[in-house]
XYZ file of C-alpha atoms in Angstrom:
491
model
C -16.593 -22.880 24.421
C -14.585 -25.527 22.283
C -12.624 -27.803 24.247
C -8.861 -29.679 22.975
C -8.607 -33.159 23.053
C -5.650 -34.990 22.785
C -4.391 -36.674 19.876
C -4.823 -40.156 21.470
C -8.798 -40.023 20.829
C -10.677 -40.832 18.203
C -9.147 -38.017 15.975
C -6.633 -37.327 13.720
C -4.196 -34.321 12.998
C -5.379 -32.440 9.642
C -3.654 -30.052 7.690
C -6.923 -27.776 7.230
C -5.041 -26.709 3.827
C -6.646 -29.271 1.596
C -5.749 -27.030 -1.636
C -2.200 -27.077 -1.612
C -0.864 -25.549 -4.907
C 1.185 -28.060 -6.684
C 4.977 -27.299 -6.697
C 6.250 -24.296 -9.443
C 9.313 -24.234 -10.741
C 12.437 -22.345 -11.081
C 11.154 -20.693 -14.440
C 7.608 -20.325 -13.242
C 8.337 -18.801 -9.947
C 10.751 -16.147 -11.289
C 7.924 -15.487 -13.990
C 5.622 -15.101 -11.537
C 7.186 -13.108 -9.080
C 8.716 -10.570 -11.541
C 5.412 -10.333 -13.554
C 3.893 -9.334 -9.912
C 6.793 -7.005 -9.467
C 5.513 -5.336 -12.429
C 2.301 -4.945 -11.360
C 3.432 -3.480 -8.242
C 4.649 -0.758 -10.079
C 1.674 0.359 -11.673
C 0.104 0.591 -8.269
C 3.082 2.753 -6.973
C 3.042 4.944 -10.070
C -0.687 6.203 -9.289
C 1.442 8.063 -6.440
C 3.451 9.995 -8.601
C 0.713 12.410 -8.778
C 1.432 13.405 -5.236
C 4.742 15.271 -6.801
C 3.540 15.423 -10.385
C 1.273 17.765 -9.308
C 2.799 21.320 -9.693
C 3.116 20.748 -13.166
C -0.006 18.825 -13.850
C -1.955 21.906 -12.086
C -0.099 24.644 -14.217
C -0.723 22.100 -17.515
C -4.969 22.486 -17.213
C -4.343 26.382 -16.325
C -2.566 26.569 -19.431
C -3.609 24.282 -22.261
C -6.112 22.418 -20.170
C -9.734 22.833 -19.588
C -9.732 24.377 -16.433
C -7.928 27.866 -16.836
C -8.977 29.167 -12.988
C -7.664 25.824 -11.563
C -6.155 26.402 -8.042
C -3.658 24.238 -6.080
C -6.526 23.192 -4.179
C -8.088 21.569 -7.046
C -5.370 19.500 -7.236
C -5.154 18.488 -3.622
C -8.662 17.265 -4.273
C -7.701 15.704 -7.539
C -4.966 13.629 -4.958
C -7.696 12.919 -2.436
C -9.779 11.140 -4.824
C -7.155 8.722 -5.857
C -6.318 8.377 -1.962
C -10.087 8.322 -1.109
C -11.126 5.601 -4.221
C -7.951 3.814 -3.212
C -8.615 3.207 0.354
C -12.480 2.977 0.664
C -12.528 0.167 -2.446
C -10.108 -1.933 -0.338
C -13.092 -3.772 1.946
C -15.903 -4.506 -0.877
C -12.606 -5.644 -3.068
C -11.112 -7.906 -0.632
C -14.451 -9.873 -0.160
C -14.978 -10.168 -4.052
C -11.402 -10.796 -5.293
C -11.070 -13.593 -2.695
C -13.330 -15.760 -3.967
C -12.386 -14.881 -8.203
C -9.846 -16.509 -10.282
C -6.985 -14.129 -9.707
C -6.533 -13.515 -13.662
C -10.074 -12.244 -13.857
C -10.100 -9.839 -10.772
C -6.204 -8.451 -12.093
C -7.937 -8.077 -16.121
C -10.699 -6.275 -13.980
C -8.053 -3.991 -12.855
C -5.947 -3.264 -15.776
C -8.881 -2.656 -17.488
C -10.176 0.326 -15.170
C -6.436 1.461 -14.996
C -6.331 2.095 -18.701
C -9.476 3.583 -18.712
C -8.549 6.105 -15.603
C -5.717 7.091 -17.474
C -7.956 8.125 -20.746
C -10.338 9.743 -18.440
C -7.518 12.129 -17.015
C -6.501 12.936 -20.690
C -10.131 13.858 -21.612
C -10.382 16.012 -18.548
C -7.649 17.958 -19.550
C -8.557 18.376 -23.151
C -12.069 19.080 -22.992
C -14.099 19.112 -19.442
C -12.384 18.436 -16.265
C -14.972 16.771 -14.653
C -13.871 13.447 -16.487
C -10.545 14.184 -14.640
C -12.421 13.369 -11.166
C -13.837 10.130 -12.529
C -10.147 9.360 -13.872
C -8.894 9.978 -10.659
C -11.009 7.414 -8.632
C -10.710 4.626 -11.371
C -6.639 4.995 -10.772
C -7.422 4.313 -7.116
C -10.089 1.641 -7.194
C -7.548 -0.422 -10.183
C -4.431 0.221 -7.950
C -6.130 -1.367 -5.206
C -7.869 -4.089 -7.472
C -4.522 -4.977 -8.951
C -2.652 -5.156 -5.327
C -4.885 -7.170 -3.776
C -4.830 -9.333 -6.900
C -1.384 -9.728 -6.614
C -0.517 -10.328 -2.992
C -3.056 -13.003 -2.625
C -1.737 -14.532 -5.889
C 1.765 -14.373 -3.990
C 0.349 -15.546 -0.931
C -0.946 -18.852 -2.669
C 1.675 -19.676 -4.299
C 4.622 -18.084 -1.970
C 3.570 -18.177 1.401
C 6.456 -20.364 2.820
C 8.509 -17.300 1.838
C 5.802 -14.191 2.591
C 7.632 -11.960 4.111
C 10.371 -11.304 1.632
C 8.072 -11.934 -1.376
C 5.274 -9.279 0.775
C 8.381 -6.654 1.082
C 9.708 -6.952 -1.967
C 6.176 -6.290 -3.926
C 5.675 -3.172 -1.424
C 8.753 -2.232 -2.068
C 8.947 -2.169 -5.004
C 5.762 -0.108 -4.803
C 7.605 2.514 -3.108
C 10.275 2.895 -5.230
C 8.623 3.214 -8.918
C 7.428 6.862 -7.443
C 11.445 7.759 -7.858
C 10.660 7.298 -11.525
C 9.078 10.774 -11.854
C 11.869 12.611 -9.840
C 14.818 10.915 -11.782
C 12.987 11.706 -15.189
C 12.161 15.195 -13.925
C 15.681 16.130 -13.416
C 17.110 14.689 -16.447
C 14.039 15.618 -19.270
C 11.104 17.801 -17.437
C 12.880 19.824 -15.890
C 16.760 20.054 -17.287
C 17.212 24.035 -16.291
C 15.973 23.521 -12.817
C 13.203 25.927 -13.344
C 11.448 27.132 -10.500
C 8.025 27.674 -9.690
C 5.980 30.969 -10.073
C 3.376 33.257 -9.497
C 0.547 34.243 -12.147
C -0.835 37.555 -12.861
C 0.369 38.303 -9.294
C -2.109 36.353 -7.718
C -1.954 34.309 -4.476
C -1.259 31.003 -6.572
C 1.819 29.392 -6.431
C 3.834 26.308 -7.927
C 3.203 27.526 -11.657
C 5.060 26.855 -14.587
C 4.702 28.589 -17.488
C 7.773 27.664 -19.475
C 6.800 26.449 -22.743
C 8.810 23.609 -22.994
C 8.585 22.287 -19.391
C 4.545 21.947 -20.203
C 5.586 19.879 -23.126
C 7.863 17.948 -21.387
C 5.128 17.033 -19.021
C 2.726 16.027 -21.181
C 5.607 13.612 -23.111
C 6.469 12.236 -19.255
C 2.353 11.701 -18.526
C 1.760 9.660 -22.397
C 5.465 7.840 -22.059
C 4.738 6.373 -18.725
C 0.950 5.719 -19.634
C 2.530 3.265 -22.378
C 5.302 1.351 -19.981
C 2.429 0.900 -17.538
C 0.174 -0.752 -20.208
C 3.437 -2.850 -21.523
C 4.009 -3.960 -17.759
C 0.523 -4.469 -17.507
C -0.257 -7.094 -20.510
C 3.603 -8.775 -18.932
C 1.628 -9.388 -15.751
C -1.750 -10.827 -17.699
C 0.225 -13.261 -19.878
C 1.971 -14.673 -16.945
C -1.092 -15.056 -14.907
C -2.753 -16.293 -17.922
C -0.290 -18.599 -19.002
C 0.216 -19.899 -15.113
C -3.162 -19.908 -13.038
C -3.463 -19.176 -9.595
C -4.630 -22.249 -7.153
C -8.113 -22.150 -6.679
C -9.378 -20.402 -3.425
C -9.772 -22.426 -0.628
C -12.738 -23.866 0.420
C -13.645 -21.363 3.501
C -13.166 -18.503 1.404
C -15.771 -19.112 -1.257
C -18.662 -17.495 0.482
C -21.791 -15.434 -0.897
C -20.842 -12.081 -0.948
C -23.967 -10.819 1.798
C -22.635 -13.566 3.870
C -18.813 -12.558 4.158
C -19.929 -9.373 4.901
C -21.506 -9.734 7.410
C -19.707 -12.893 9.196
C -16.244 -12.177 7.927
C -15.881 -8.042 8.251
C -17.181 -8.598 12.221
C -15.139 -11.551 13.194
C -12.011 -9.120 12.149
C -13.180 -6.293 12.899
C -13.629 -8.308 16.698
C -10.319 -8.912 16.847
C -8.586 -6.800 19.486
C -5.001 -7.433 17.446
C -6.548 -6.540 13.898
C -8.100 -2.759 15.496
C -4.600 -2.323 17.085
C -2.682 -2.769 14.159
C -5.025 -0.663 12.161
C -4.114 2.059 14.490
C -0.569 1.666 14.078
C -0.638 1.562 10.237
C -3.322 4.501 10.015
C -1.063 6.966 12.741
C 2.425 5.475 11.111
C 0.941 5.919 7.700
C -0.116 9.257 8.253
C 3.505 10.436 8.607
C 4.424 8.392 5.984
C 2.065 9.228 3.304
C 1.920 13.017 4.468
C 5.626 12.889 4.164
C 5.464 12.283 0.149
C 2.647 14.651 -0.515
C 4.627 17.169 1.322
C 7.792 16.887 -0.291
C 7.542 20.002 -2.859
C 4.321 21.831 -0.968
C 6.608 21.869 2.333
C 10.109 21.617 0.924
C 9.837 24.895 -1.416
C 9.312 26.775 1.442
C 12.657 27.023 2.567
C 14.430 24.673 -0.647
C 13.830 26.921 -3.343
C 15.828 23.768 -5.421
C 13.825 21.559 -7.572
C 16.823 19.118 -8.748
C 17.330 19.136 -4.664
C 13.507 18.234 -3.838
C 13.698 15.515 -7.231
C 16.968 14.084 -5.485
C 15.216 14.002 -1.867
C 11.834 12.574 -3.714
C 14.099 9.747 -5.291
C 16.519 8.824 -2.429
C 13.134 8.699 -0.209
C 11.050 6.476 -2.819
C 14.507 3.989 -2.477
C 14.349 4.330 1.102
C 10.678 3.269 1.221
C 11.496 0.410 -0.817
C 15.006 -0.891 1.608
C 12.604 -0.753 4.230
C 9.930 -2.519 2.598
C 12.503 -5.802 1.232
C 14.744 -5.501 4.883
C 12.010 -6.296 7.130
C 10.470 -8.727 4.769
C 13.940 -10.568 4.907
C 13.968 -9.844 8.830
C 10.357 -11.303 9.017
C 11.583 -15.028 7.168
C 15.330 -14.836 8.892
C 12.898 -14.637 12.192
C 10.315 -16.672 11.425
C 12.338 -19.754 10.423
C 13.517 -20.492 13.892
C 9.805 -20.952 14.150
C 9.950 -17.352 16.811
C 6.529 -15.945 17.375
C 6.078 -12.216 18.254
C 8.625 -11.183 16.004
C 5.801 -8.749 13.961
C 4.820 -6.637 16.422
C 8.401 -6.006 17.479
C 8.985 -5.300 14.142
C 6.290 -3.046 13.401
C 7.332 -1.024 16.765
C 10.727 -0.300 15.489
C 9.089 1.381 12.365
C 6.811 2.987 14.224
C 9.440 4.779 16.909
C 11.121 5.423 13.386
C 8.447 7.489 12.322
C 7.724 9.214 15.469
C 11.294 10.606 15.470
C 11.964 11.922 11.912
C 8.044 13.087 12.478
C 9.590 15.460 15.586
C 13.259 15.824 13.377
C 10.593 17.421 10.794
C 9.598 19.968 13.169
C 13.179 21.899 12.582
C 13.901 21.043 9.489
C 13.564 24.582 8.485
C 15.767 25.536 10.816
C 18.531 23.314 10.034
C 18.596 22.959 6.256
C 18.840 20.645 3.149
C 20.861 17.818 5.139
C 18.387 17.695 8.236
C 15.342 17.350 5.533
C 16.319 14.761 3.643
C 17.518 12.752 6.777
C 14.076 13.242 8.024
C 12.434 12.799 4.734
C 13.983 9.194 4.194
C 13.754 7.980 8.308
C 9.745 8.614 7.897
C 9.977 7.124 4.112
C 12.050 4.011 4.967
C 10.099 3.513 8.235
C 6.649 3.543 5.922
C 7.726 0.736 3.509
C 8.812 -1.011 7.037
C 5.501 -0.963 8.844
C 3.621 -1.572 5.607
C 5.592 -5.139 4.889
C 4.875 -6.018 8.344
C 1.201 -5.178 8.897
C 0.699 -7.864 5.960
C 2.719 -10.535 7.907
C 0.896 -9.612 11.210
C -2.332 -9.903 9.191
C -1.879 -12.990 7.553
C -0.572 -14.785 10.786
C -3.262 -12.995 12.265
C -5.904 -14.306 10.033
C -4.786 -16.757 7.497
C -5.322 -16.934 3.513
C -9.009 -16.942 3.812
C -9.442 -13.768 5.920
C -6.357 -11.625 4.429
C -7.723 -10.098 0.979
C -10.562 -8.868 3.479
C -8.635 -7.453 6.484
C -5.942 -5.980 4.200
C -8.422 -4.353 2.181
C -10.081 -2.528 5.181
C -6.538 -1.557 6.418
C -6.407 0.133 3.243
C -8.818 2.840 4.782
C -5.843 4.152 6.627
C -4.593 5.457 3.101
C -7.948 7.817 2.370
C -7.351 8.631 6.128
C -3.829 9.789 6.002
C -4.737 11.839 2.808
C -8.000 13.241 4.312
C -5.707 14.873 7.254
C -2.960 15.934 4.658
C -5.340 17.418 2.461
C -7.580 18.849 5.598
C -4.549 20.608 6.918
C -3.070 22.144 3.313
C -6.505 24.214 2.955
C -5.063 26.079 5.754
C -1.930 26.715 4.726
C 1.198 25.236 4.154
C 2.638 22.550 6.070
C 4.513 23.873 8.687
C 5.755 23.246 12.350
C 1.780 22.588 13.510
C 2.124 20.128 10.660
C 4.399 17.844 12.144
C 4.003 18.366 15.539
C 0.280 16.782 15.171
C 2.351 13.819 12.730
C 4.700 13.046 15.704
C 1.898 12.897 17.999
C -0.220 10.350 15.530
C 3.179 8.668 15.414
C 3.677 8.030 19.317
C -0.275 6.742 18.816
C 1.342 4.516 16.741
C 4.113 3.313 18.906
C 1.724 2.825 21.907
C -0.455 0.606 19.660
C 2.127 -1.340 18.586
C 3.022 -2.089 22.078
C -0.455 -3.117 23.254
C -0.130 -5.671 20.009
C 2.678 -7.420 21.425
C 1.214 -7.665 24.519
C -1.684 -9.397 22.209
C 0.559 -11.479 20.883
C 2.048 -13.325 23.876
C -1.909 -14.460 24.793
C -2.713 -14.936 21.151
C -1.250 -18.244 19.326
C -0.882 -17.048 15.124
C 0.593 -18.858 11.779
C 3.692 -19.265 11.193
C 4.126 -18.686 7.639
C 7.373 -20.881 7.019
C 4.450 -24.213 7.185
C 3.105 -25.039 4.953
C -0.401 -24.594 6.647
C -2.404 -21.966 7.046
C -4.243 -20.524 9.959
C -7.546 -20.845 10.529
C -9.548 -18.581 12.561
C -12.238 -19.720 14.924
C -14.979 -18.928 12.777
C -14.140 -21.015 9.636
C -15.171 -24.222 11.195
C -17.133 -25.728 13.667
C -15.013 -28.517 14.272
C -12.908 -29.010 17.603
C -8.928 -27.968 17.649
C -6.068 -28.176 19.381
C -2.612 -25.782 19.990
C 0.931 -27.071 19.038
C 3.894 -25.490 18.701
C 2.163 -21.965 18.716
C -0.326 -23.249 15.721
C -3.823 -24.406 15.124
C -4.442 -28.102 13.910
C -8.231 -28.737 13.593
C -9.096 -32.331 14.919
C -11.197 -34.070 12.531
C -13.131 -37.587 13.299
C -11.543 -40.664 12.127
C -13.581 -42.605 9.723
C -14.881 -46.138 10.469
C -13.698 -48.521 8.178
């Protein structure tokens, strides 16, 4: 076991952060941080699928190459993105962390563009190339994030948690793109879903002009994600990201090995990974959901657009308030702020989960109460689980722990998609939601706890943490942070 010393040996204070990036400025930072924005949205627009989906489904029975496609097909085609999205995160994390930042984000534009042509050739000629389309949206979506937050994080990290929430939520809200363009071009007439050949399968279009509208909407937002794209690799480009830091250049064997078990150790990491996966599930069930659940008793699709968009918004409030309510906190140099944080969002999502439960009952009003609550609650908890894991594990050990939080995401969809080939979502639904929810809660309780035993960074420093496996050197605790004590040399 390591042992403190005072200062008054034969050591001196360090600031392990020997890479400091050198100061940006006004120009370069807003470059920087809307050029991220950007790229933020292309990894919220892969969600739009999750309501795009009615049409896209009645598009391959139609025109496509798949004329006995079912809805189910398409809940797969979601849980591929979900499942390539969530179980890249880990294996990207490690490699990403130690690559030039413009390199690992070219890496995912590149796949993203190529997902995209993949879907198109599915549709024209053999749907198969739509499933490999689908996972090389997820796997770029989570190339590009991680890309992005760690380029933030270097550069930013005095500042995390507003810059964090205001990536994520801008995440969230690009999905209200679809809905807003829905209402006003796909879908002017409010046409409403139907039945084929009297079959059992539902949410089909088979208005002529709706189909074309959907295939202008798919090709139309294919070229403002490429545009936003190239925005984001010029600025990185033109304005590098500071190398990695020392302790997180490792071989690849190595970090997974050392790194993945150290955090995967750590009693405060596994109990936020059960909040975000139980919290998520609500969250991300919620937007998959929306038309598959809401048609049921909302036979409105301008309503269902307007709920989609004014929940997407919601997502991203929640997202940018706690991010603000993370730096407001944290510069009073306050520790255990996260946690409490994360709680709130999680009791958030437990009740709209249980609100859900009668929204049949009570109507248009109660839904979209319930719908936003769970939405704006989501973008909450997900700004916060990257503060608790940075302070958690510092610059180093963040692409890695965030990217096996990402799990939670093929998780969540798993039990969505699990529980549609039963049946619609009903009140079964969402009374097993509000019970993952209260999971939630409980585990963000037992991380407070953690975090009154449990010194972490304080992101307004311009340190970083270091965890106690990145050096074998002897520390001590001050002010709630971790200096490493380094020998003095003899002159």
């Amino acid at each position: 076991m390591r042992r403190a010393h005072r200062p008054s040996d034969q050591y001196s204070l360090v600031d392990e952060d020997s890479n400091r990036p050198r100061e940006l400025t006004v120009l370069q930072s807003f470059l920087i941080l809307t050029s991220s924005l950007a790229a933020e949205v292309c990894c919220g627009a892969i969600f739009i699928f999750n309501f795009y989906i009615p049409y896209f489904v009645s598009y391959v029975k139609i025109r496509g190459s798949k004329p006995d496609i079912t809805l189910e097909d398409g809940k797969l085609f979601l849980l591929l993105i979900a499942a390539s999205n969530g179980m890249s995160g880990y294996p990207l994390g490690i490699m990403i962390s130690g690559l030039p930042v413009n390199i690992s984000l070219t890496l995912g534009a590149g796949v993203f563009g190529l997902g995209y042509m993949m879907i198109f050739l599915g549709v024209a000629f053999h749907y198969s190339f739509v499933i490999a389309g689908a996972i090389c949206l997820g796997f770029s979506a989570q190339t590009i994030n991680i890309s992005v937050l760690l380029r933030c994080l270097r550069n930013f990290k005095a500042h995390w948690g507003i810059v964090s929430g205001s990536l994520l939520g801008v995440a969230f809200g690009s999905t209200a793109i679809f809905h807003i363009w829905e209402r006003a071009v796909v879908n002017p007439l409010n046409i409403k879903p139907e039945m084929l050949n009297s079959t059992a399968f539902e949410w089909y279009y088979d208005n002529q002009d709706v189909l074309d509208r959907c295939s202008d909407f798919y090709w139309i937002m294919g070229g403002c994600m490429a545009v936003l794209l190239m925005y984001t690799l010029v600025v990185y480009r033109i304005y590098p990201s500071p190398p990695p830091l020392e302790e997180e250049i490792m071989p690849f064997f190595t970090a997974c090995k050392e790194t993945v078990s150290k955090i995967l150790s750590d009693v405060r990491f596994i109990l936020t990974l059960i909040a975000f996966e139980f919290a998520g599930v609500s969250g991300l069930c919620a937007r998959s959901s929306l038309k598959t659940y809401g048609e049921t008793f909302i036979p409105d699709e301008h309503y269902l657009s307007a709920v989609g968009s004014s929940g997407s918004f919601a997502g991203a409030v929640g997202s940018l308030t706690m991010g603000i309510l993370l730096d407001i906190t944290r510069s009073s140099n306050s520790t255990g702020t996260s946690p409490k944080l994360l709680l709130l969002n999680c009791l958030l999502a437990f009740t709209a989960s249980v609100m859900m439960i009668f929204a049949a009952q009570e109507g248009k009003i109660w839904f979209l109460s319930c719908y936003d609550m769970i939405l704006f609650g989501f973008g909450g908890f997900s700004a916060v689980s990257a503060m608790v894991l940075y302070e958690i594990f510092g610059i180093s050990k963040f692409p890695v722990a965030y990217g096996i939080s990402s799990l939670t995401t093929f998780l969540s969809f798993l039990w969505y998609c699990f529980s549609m080939f039963s049946g619609l979502p009903g009140k079964d639904f969402w009374l097993a939601n509000a019970l993952f929810a209260f999971m939630a809660v409980v585990s963000s309780i037992g991380l407070i706890l953690q975090y009154q035993t449990h010194p972490v960074a304080n992101p307004g420093d311009n340190s970083s943490f270091l965890t106690d496996d990145e050096e074998d050197n002897e520390f001590i605790f001050h002010g709630g942070k971790k200096y490493i004590l380094q020998k003095s040399r003899n002159m």
